XYZ file of C-alpha atoms in Angstrom:
342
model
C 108.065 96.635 40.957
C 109.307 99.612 38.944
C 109.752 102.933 41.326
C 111.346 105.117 38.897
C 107.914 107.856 37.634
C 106.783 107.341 41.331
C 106.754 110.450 43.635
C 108.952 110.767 46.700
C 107.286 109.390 49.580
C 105.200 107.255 47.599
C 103.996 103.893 49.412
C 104.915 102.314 46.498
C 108.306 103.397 47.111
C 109.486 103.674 50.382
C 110.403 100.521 52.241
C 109.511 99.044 55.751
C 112.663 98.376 56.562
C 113.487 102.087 55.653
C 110.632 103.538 57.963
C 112.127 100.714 60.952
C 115.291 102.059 60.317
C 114.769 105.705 60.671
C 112.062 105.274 63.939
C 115.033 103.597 65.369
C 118.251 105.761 64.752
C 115.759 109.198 65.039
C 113.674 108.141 68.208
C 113.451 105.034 69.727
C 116.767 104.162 70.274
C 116.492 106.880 72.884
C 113.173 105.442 74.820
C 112.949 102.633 77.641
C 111.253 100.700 75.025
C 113.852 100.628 72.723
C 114.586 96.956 73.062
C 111.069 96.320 72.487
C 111.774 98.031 69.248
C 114.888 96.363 68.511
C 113.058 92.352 68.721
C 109.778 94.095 67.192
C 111.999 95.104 63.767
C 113.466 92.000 63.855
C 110.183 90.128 63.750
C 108.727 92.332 61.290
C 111.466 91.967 58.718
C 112.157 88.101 59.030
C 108.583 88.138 57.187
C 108.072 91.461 55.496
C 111.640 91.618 53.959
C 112.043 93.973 51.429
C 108.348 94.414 51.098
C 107.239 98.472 50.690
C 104.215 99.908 52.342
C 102.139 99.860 50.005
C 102.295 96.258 50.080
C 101.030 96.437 54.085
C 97.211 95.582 52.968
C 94.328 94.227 55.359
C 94.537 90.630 53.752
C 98.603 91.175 53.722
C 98.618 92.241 57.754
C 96.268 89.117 58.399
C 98.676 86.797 57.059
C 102.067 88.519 58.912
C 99.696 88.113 62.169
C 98.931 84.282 61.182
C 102.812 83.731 60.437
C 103.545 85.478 64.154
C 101.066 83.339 66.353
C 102.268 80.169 64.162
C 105.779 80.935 65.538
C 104.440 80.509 68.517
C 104.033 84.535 69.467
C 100.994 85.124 71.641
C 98.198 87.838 71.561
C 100.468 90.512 73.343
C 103.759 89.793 71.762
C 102.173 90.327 68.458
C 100.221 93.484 69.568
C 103.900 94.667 70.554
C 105.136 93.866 67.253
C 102.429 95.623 66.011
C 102.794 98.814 67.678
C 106.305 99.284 66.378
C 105.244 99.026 62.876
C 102.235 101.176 63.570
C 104.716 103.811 65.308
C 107.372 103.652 62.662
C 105.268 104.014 59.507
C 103.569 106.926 61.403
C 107.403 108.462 62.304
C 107.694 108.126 58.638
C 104.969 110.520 57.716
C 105.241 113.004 60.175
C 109.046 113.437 59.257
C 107.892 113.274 55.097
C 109.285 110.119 54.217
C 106.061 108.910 53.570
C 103.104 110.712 52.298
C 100.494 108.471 53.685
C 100.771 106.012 56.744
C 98.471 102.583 56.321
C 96.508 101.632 59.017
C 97.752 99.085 61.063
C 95.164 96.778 62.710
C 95.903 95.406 66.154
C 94.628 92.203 67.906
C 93.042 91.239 71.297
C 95.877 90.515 73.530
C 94.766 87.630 75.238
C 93.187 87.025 79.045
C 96.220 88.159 81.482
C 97.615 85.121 83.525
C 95.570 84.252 86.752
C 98.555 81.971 88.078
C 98.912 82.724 91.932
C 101.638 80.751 93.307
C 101.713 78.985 97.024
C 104.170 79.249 99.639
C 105.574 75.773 99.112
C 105.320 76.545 95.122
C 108.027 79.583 95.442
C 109.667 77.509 98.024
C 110.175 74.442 96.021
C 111.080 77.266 92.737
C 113.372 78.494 94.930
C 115.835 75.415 96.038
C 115.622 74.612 92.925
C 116.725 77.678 91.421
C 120.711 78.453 90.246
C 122.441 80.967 92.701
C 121.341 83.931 90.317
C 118.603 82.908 89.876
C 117.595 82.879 93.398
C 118.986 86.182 93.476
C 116.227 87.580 90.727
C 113.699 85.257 93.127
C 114.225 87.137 96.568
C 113.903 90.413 94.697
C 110.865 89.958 92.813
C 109.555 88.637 96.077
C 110.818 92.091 97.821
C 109.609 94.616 95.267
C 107.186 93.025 92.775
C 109.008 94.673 90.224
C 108.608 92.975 86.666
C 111.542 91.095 85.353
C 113.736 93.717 83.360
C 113.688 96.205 86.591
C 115.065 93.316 89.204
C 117.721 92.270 86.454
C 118.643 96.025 86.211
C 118.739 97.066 89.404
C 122.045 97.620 91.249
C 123.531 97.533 94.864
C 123.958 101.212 94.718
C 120.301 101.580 94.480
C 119.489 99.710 97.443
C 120.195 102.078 100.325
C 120.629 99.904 103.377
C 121.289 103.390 105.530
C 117.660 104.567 104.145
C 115.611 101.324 104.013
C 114.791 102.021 100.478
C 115.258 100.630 96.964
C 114.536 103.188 93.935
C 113.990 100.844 90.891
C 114.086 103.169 88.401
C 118.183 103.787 86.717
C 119.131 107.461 86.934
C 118.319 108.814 83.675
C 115.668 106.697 82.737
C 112.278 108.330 81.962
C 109.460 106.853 83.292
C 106.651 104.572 81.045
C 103.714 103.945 81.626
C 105.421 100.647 83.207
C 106.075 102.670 86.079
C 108.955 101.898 88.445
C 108.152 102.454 92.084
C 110.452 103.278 95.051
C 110.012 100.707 97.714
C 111.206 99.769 100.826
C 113.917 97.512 101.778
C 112.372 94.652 103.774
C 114.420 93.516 106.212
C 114.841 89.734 104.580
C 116.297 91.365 101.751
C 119.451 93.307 103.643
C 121.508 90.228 103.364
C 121.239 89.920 99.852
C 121.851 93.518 99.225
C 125.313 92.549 101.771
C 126.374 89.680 100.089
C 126.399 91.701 96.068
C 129.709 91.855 95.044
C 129.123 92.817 91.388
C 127.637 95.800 89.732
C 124.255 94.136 89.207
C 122.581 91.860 91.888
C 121.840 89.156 89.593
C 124.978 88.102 88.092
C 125.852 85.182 85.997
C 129.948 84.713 86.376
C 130.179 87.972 87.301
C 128.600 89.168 84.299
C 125.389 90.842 84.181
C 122.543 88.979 82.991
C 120.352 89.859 79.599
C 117.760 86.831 80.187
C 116.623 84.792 82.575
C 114.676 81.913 80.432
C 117.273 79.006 80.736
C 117.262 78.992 84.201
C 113.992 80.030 85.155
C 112.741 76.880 82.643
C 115.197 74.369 84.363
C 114.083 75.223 87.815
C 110.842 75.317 87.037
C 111.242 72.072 85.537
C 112.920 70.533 88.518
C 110.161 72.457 91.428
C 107.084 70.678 89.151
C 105.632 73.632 87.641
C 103.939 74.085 84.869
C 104.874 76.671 81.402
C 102.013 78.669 82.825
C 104.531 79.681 85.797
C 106.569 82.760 84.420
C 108.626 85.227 86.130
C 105.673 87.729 85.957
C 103.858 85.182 88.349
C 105.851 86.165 91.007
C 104.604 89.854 91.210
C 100.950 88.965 90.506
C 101.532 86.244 93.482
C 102.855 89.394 95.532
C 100.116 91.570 94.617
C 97.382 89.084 95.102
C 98.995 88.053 98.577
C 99.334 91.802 99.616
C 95.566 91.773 99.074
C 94.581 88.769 100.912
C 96.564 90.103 103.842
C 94.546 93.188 103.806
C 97.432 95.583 102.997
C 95.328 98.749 102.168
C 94.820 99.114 98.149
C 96.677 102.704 98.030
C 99.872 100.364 99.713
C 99.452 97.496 97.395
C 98.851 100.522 93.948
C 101.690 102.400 95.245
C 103.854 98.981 96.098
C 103.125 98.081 92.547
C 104.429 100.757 91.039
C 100.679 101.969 89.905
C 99.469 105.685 90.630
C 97.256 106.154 93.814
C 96.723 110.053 93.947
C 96.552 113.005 91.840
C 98.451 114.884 94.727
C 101.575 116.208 94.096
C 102.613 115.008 97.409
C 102.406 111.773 96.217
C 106.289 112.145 95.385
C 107.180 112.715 99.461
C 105.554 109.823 100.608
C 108.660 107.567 100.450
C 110.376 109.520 103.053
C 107.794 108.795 105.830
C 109.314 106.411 107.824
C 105.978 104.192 107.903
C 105.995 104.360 103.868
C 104.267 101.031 102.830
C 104.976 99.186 105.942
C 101.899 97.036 105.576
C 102.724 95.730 102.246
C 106.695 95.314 103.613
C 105.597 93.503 106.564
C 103.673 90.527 104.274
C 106.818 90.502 101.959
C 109.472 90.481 103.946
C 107.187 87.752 105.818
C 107.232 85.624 102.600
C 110.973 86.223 101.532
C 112.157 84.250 105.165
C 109.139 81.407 104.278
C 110.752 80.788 101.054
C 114.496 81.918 101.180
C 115.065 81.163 105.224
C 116.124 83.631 107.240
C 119.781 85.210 107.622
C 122.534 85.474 104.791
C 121.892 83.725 100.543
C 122.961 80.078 99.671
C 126.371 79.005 101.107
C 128.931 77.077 98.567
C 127.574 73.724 100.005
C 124.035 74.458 98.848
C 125.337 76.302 95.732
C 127.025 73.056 94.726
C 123.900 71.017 95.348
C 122.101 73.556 92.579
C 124.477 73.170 90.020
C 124.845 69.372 90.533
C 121.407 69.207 89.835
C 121.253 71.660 87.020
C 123.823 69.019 85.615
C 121.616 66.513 86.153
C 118.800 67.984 84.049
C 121.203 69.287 81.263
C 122.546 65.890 80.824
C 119.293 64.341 80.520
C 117.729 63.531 76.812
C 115.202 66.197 75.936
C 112.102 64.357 73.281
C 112.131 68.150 71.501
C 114.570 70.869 71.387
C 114.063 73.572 69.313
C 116.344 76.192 68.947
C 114.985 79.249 67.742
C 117.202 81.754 65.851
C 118.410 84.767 66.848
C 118.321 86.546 63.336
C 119.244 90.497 63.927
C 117.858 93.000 61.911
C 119.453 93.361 58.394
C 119.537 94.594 55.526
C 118.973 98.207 55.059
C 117.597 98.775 58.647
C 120.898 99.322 59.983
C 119.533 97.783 63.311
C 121.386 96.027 65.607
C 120.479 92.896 67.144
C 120.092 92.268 71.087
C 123.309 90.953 71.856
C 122.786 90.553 75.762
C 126.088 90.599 77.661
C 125.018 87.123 79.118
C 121.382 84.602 78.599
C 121.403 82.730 81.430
């Protein structure tokens, strides 16, 4: 297509890997979300390429969403994609790069999962679970935090002199994803002990980016189904904090949801009765699955990683690996590269 008589900021003329590439470096590389961004771009230009806006028509955005969910992408993930190249075309025109943003369509994101997992269920997840692993377990168990929080969080955070673990890094503004201040249940004190690193959930000392490897393998190996994800663990917690009739402004606030409009809402972690309800029923569930006292000793460690072995070892009928293509190009957007994918 020839650009030359076209006017600045033209559709016709501007790229969307230019309009990724400037939402990144001029905002979101600065947000909690900016990983979001990062994998979003990288979707988005493994099948738009070097296509310009102009080019983002309703028939054109039908197909990119039918090339997503036939990689496999669900509802949500492709609303997510979505939203960064809604945000970044709309960067682009209120910073004049572009004249006139498209509208971007979006799609229903799916029924949320319903999975509520038994005692025995965690506790089978559990022993079968790498050392780590069983590390992100106890945690999610503990605070009901969602997956990047628990893998984020630190001893330092975990005040064994207060009782309290503050799940949000210092720094960090707050989404919409809140992350809530809880209480350290007692189960949990042993864990917070026996951290040697500067993350809880370390993978050879390192810190760890993902979980999927090991969170398939023991799954795998426990007799659950791809339905069980790491999110089921909080919705277990929240559905169990229900059933034990932990009042709802416990279970909101546990959950890192909003339960007053007061502004003393802040304070009420320093109560020393702050949540006990919901802390009794977790900490109550942490010693059913984990056992009391002190994490895995060597002997048991061993056991795991024999077993892990065992699995790896074993013929798989389909393997696919799926690429981990960074953004390129013009973009000037760097891939994840997570310190260790565990």
């Amino acid at each position: 297509m020839e650009h030359a008589s076209l006017q600045p900021g033209d559709p016709r003329s501007v790229t969307i890997a230019e309009c990724l590439q400037r939402y990144y470096l001029q905002h979101a590389q600065h947000l909690p979300s900016e990983e979001q961004t990062r994998i979003g771009s990288r979707q988005l230009l493994s099948q738009l390429g070097d296509a310009v806006v102009a080019e983002l028509t309703p028939d054109r955005q039908a197909r990119l969403v039918a090339e997503l969910r036939a990689a496999g992408r669900s509802g949500g993930t492709v609303s997510r994609i979505l939203s960064v190249l809604r945000a970044a075309l709309k960067h682009a025109e209120k910073f004049q790069l572009l004249t006139k943003a498209p509208f971007i369509f979006d799609v229903p994101k799916g029924q949320p999962r319903d999975r509520v997992l038994t005692v025995a269920e965690l506790r089978s997840l559990f022993r079968h679970a790498s050392p780590h692993l069983q590390v992100f377990i106890v945690f999610a168990i503990g605070t009901a935090a969602r997956r990047s929080a628990i893998l984020e969080l630190t001893p330092g955070r975990c005040s064994l002199a207060r009782r309290r673990i503050d799940l949000n890094p210092g720094g960090r503004a707050q989404t919409k994803k809140h992350r809530a201040v809880v209480p350290l249940a007692p189960a949990l004190a042993p864990w917070v002990e026996a951290a040697t690193g500067e993350y809880l959930v370390e993978y050879h000392g390192q810190p760890v980016a993902s979980i999927k490897t090991a969170w398939r393998e023991a799954r795998i190996r426990a007799g659950l189904g791809p339905d069980v994800t790491p999110n089921t663990i909080r919705h277990t917690v929240a559905t169990m904090l229900r059933e034990e009739g932990v009042p709802e402004a416990q279970c909101a606030a546990f959950l890192g949801h909003r339960w007053s409009n007061s502004t003393t809402e802040g304070y009420a972690k320093h109560r020393p009765d702050y949540l006990s309800d919901a802390v009794a029923v977790v900490d109550r569930l942490i010693s059913e699955v984990a056992g009391p006292g002190r994490p895995a000793t060597s002997e048991t460690t061993a056991s795991v990683l024999n077993s892990c072995l065992t699995v790896a070892l074993t013929p798989r009928t389909s393997t696919k690996e799926k690429a981990r293509s960074g953004v390129v190009g013009a973009t000037g957007i760097e891939p994840v590269t997570p310190t260790m994918s565990t």
